PDB file of C-alpha atoms in Angstrom:
ATOM      1  CA  MET N 284      38.923  40.618  33.336  1.00  0.00           C
ATOM      2  CA  GLY N 285      38.476  37.874  35.951  1.00  0.00           C
ATOM      3  CA  LYS N 286      39.799  34.388  35.622  1.00  0.00           C
ATOM      4  CA  ALA N 287      38.294  30.951  35.162  1.00  0.00           C
ATOM      5  CA  VAL N 288      37.714  29.136  38.426  1.00  0.00           C
ATOM      6  CA  ARG N 289      37.564  25.372  38.834  1.00  0.00           C
ATOM      7  CA  VAL N 290      34.460  24.336  40.789  1.00  0.00           C
ATOM      8  CA  GLY N 291      33.778  20.900  42.259  1.00  0.00           C
ATOM      9  CA  ILE N 292      30.542  19.194  43.222  1.00  0.00           C
ATOM     10  CA  ILE N 293      30.956  17.056  46.347  1.00  0.00           C
ATOM     11  CA  SER N 294      28.706  15.816  49.154  1.00  0.00           C
ATOM     12  CA  LYS N 295      28.874  17.598  52.483  1.00  0.00           C
ATOM     13  CA  ASP N 296      30.278  14.503  54.234  1.00  0.00           C
ATOM     14  CA  ASP N 297      32.930  14.029  51.536  1.00  0.00           C
ATOM     15  CA  PHE N 298      33.861  17.716  51.794  1.00  0.00           C
ATOM     16  CA  ILE N 299      34.231  17.478  55.575  1.00  0.00           C
ATOM     17  CA  ALA N 300      36.247  14.260  55.274  1.00  0.00           C
ATOM     18  CA  LYS N 301      38.505  15.838  52.652  1.00  0.00           C
ATOM     19  CA  THR N 302      39.004  18.930  54.813  1.00  0.00           C
ATOM     20  CA  ILE N 303      39.925  16.761  57.805  1.00  0.00           C
ATOM     21  CA  ALA N 304      42.398  14.783  55.691  1.00  0.00           C
ATOM     22  CA  ILE N 305      44.004  18.003  54.459  1.00  0.00           C
ATOM     23  CA  ALA N 306      44.183  19.457  57.986  1.00  0.00           C
ATOM     24  CA  LYS N 307      45.833  16.274  59.288  1.00  0.00           C
ATOM     25  CA  GLY N 308      48.347  16.349  56.462  1.00  0.00           C
ATOM     26  CA  ASP N 309      47.109  13.000  55.113  1.00  0.00           C
ATOM     27  CA  TYR N 310      46.145  14.529  51.780  1.00  0.00           C
ATOM     28  CA  LYS N 311      47.549  17.359  49.697  1.00  0.00           C
ATOM     29  CA  PRO N 312      45.201  18.638  46.978  1.00  0.00           C
ATOM     30  CA  ALA N 313      46.584  18.627  43.454  1.00  0.00           C
ATOM     31  CA  ILE N 314      47.246  22.047  41.959  1.00  0.00           C
ATOM     32  CA  ASP N 315      44.488  21.498  39.366  1.00  0.00           C
ATOM     33  CA  GLU N 316      41.818  20.467  41.900  1.00  0.00           C
ATOM     34  CA  PRO N 317      38.833  22.754  42.426  1.00  0.00           C
ATOM     35  CA  LYS N 318      39.261  25.538  44.960  1.00  0.00           C
ATOM     36  CA  MET N 319      35.532  26.184  45.217  1.00  0.00           C
ATOM     37  CA  TRP N 320      33.114  23.449  46.254  1.00  0.00           C
ATOM     38  CA  PHE N 321      29.338  23.089  46.099  1.00  0.00           C
ATOM     39  CA  GLU N 322      27.171  20.343  47.558  1.00  0.00           C
ATOM     40  CA  SER N 323      25.116  19.984  44.374  1.00  0.00           C
ATOM     41  CA  ILE N 324      24.618  21.327  40.888  1.00  0.00           C
ATOM     42  CA  LYS N 325      21.440  22.909  42.264  1.00  0.00           C
ATOM     43  CA  SER N 326      23.332  24.946  44.888  1.00  0.00           C
ATOM     44  CA  PHE N 327      25.849  26.030  42.233  1.00  0.00           C
ATOM     45  CA  ALA N 328      23.019  27.048  39.899  1.00  0.00           C
ATOM     46  CA  GLN N 329      21.277  28.997  42.667  1.00  0.00           C
ATOM     47  CA  LEU N 330      24.339  31.181  43.153  1.00  0.00           C
ATOM     48  CA  LEU N 331      25.330  31.431  39.505  1.00  0.00           C
ATOM     49  CA  GLY N 332      22.052  31.338  37.647  1.00  0.00           C
ATOM     50  CA  ASP N 333      21.418  33.422  34.526  1.00  0.00           C
ATOM     51  CA  GLU N 334      20.624  36.609  36.447  1.00  0.00           C
ATOM     52  CA  ASN N 335      23.836  36.475  38.480  1.00  0.00           C
ATOM     53  CA  GLN N 336      25.913  35.552  35.430  1.00  0.00           C
ATOM     54  CA  GLU N 337      24.594  38.728  33.782  1.00  0.00           C
ATOM     55  CA  LEU N 338      25.443  40.637  36.958  1.00  0.00           C
ATOM     56  CA  LEU N 339      29.020  39.320  36.847  1.00  0.00           C
ATOM     57  CA  GLN N 340      29.318  40.281  33.198  1.00  0.00           C
ATOM     58  CA  ILE N 341      28.190  43.840  33.951  1.00  0.00           C
ATOM     59  CA  ILE N 342      30.615  44.107  36.862  1.00  0.00           C
ATOM     60  CA  ASP N 343      33.459  42.751  34.724  1.00  0.00           C
ATOM     61  CA  GLU N 344      32.812  44.660  31.495  1.00  0.00           C
ATOM     62  CA  VAL N 345      31.152  47.922  32.566  1.00  0.00           C
ATOM     63  CA  LYS N 346      33.002  48.242  35.891  1.00  0.00           C
ATOM     64  CA  PRO N 347      30.495  50.319  37.876  1.00  0.00           C
ATOM     65  CA  ASP N 348      32.097  52.672  40.381  1.00  0.00           C
ATOM     66  CA  ASN N 349      29.575  51.996  43.128  1.00  0.00           C
ATOM     67  CA  MET N 350      26.415  50.162  44.158  1.00  0.00           C
ATOM     68  CA  LYS N 351      24.131  52.990  43.021  1.00  0.00           C
ATOM     69  CA  GLN N 352      25.432  52.670  39.449  1.00  0.00           C
ATOM     70  CA  LEU N 353      25.041  48.890  39.592  1.00  0.00           C
ATOM     71  CA  VAL N 354      21.446  49.218  40.825  1.00  0.00           C
ATOM     72  CA  GLU N 355      20.701  51.566  37.901  1.00  0.00           C
ATOM     73  CA  MET N 356      22.404  49.285  35.361  1.00  0.00           C
ATOM     74  CA  THR N 357      20.670  46.113  36.506  1.00  0.00           C
ATOM     75  CA  GLY N 358      17.289  47.410  37.626  1.00  0.00           C
ATOM     76  CA  ARG N 359      17.559  45.209  40.711  1.00  0.00           C
ATOM     77  CA  LYS N 360      16.561  46.402  44.174  1.00  0.00           C
ATOM     78  CA  ALA N 361      19.502  47.565  46.284  1.00  0.00           C
ATOM     79  CA  SER N 362      18.721  45.173  49.161  1.00  0.00           C
ATOM     80  CA  ASN N 363      18.501  42.159  46.835  1.00  0.00           C
ATOM     81  CA  LEU N 364      21.638  43.215  44.992  1.00  0.00           C
ATOM     82  CA  SER N 365      23.558  43.736  48.231  1.00  0.00           C
ATOM     83  CA  ARG N 366      22.629  40.249  49.476  1.00  0.00           C
ATOM     84  CA  THR N 367      23.687  38.690  46.172  1.00  0.00           C
ATOM     85  CA  LEU N 368      26.985  40.576  46.088  1.00  0.00           C
ATOM     86  CA  HIS N 369      27.837  39.479  49.626  1.00  0.00           C
ATOM     87  CA  SER N 370      27.119  35.846  48.676  1.00  0.00           C
ATOM     88  CA  LEU N 371      29.365  36.172  45.623  1.00  0.00           C
ATOM     89  CA  GLU N 372      32.071  37.821  47.721  1.00  0.00           C
ATOM     90  CA  ALA N 373      31.906  35.047  50.335  1.00  0.00           C
ATOM     91  CA  ARG N 374      32.687  32.550  47.559  1.00  0.00           C
ATOM     92  CA  GLY N 375      35.574  34.617  46.194  1.00  0.00           C
ATOM     93  CA  ILE N 376      33.804  35.381  42.928  1.00  0.00           C
ATOM     94  CA  ILE N 377      33.850  39.149  43.440  1.00  0.00           C
ATOM     95  CA  LYS N 378      35.340  41.555  45.929  1.00  0.00           C
ATOM     96  CA  LEU N 379      33.692  44.635  47.319  1.00  0.00           C
ATOM     97  CA  GLU N 380      36.196  47.485  47.542  1.00  0.00           C
ATOM     98  CA  LYS N 381      35.262  50.100  50.102  1.00  0.00           C
ATOM     99  CA  ASN N 382      36.119  53.703  49.353  1.00  0.00           C
ATOM    100  CA  GLY N 383      34.674  55.977  52.001  1.00  0.00           C
ATOM    101  CA  ASN N 384      30.900  55.496  51.977  1.00  0.00           C
ATOM    102  CA  GLU N 385      30.900  53.830  48.567  1.00  0.00           C
ATOM    103  CA  VAL N 386      31.395  50.183  47.672  1.00  0.00           C
ATOM    104  CA  LYS N 387      32.733  49.159  44.279  1.00  0.00           C
ATOM    105  CA  PRO N 388      32.157  45.583  43.085  1.00  0.00           C
ATOM    106  CA  VAL N 389      35.093  43.992  41.244  1.00  0.00           C
ATOM    107  CA  ALA N 390      34.829  40.665  39.401  1.00  0.00           C
ATOM    108  CA  LEU N 391      37.482  38.101  40.362  1.00  0.00           C
ATOM    109  CA  ALA N 392      36.024  35.130  38.488  1.00  0.00           C
ATOM    110  CA  THR N 393      33.976  35.321  35.336  1.00  0.00           C
ATOM    111  CA  SER N 394      33.954  31.769  34.026  1.00  0.00           C
ATOM    112  CA  PHE N 395      33.680  28.436  35.764  1.00  0.00           C
ATOM    113  CA  ILE N 396      34.890  24.928  35.014  1.00  0.00           C
ATOM    114  CA  VAL N 397      32.626  22.472  36.827  1.00  0.00           C
ATOM    115  CA  GLU N 398      33.950  19.033  37.775  1.00  0.00           C
ATOM    116  CA  ILE N 399      31.509  16.307  38.726  1.00  0.00           C
ATOM    117  CA  ASN N 400      32.572  12.834  39.791  1.00  0.00           C
ATOM    118  CA  LYS N 401      36.213  13.448  38.967  1.00  0.00           C
ATOM    119  CA  PRO N 402      38.166  10.179  39.133  1.00  0.00           C
ATOM    120  CA  LYS N 403      39.838   9.831  42.499  1.00  0.00           C
ATOM    121  CA  ARG N 404      43.608   9.670  42.759  1.00  0.00           C
ATOM    122  CA  LYS N 405      45.094   7.930  45.786  1.00  0.00           C
ATOM    123  CA  ILE N 406      42.537   9.583  48.021  1.00  0.00           C
ATOM    124  CA  ALA N 407      40.084   6.708  48.516  1.00  0.00           C
ATOM    125  CA  PRO N 408      41.921   5.227  51.557  1.00  0.00           C
ATOM    126  CA  VAL N 409      42.461   8.692  53.035  1.00  0.00           C
ATOM    127  CA  MET N 410      38.799   9.601  52.536  1.00  0.00           C
ATOM    128  CA  ALA N 411      37.713   6.305  54.150  1.00  0.00           C
ATOM    129  CA  ARG N 412      39.830   7.051  57.255  1.00  0.00           C
ATOM    130  CA  ALA N 413      38.563  10.631  57.376  1.00  0.00           C
ATOM    131  CA  LYS N 414      34.929   9.455  57.093  1.00  0.00           C
ATOM    132  CA  ASN N 415      35.518   6.981  59.938  1.00  0.00           C
ATOM    133  CA  ASN N 416      36.939   9.832  62.031  1.00  0.00           C
ATOM    134  CA  LEU N 417      33.939  11.989  61.136  1.00  0.00           C
ATOM    135  CA  SER N 418      31.530   9.209  62.153  1.00  0.00           C
ATOM    136  CA  ALA N 419      33.355   8.799  65.463  1.00  0.00           C
ATOM    137  CA  ILE N 420      33.158  12.554  66.124  1.00  0.00           C
ATOM    138  CA  LYS N 421      29.425  12.606  65.314  1.00  0.00           C
ATOM    139  CA  GLY N 422      28.855   9.554  67.545  1.00  0.00           C
ATOM    140  CA  ALA N 423      30.718  11.141  70.451  1.00  0.00           C
ATOM    141  CA  ALA N 424      28.729  14.359  70.022  1.00  0.00           C
ATOM    142  CA  ARG N 425      25.426  12.414  70.130  1.00  0.00           C
ATOM    143  CA  ARG N 426      26.460  10.589  73.303  1.00  0.00           C
ATOM    144  CA  GLN N 427      27.249  13.910  75.017  1.00  0.00           C
ATOM    145  CA  VAL N 428      23.773  15.300  74.345  1.00  0.00           C
TER     146      VAL N 428
END
């Protein structure tokens, strides 16, 4: 069975600023902070709507050996299913194990803890500096065009 994954909702600019702060060593994420980020509840829901939650449950509980079995179990078209599985894999929710010509989906995460507007801890000044740096980078890029 997969594990619960902590998911955060954060604006794109805040995510970029946070990433810059981490890369510069100005900020170290707490161990309990989300590892997976979405720009909005809507984008989270698009990836993990009811249909894809059912898909994850099938992958986790039934453990199909290959895509053909998963297509038969879900009734979804192979092309649609393949696209969805690659999106889930890109987010670290599943992995696609290749065995010769076959691909076996394996669930890595089956439940999600969503954090919205989590109180900030000592990051406000770091985020402000990172946002200023981001604005300067965007300004320089505009001037070069």
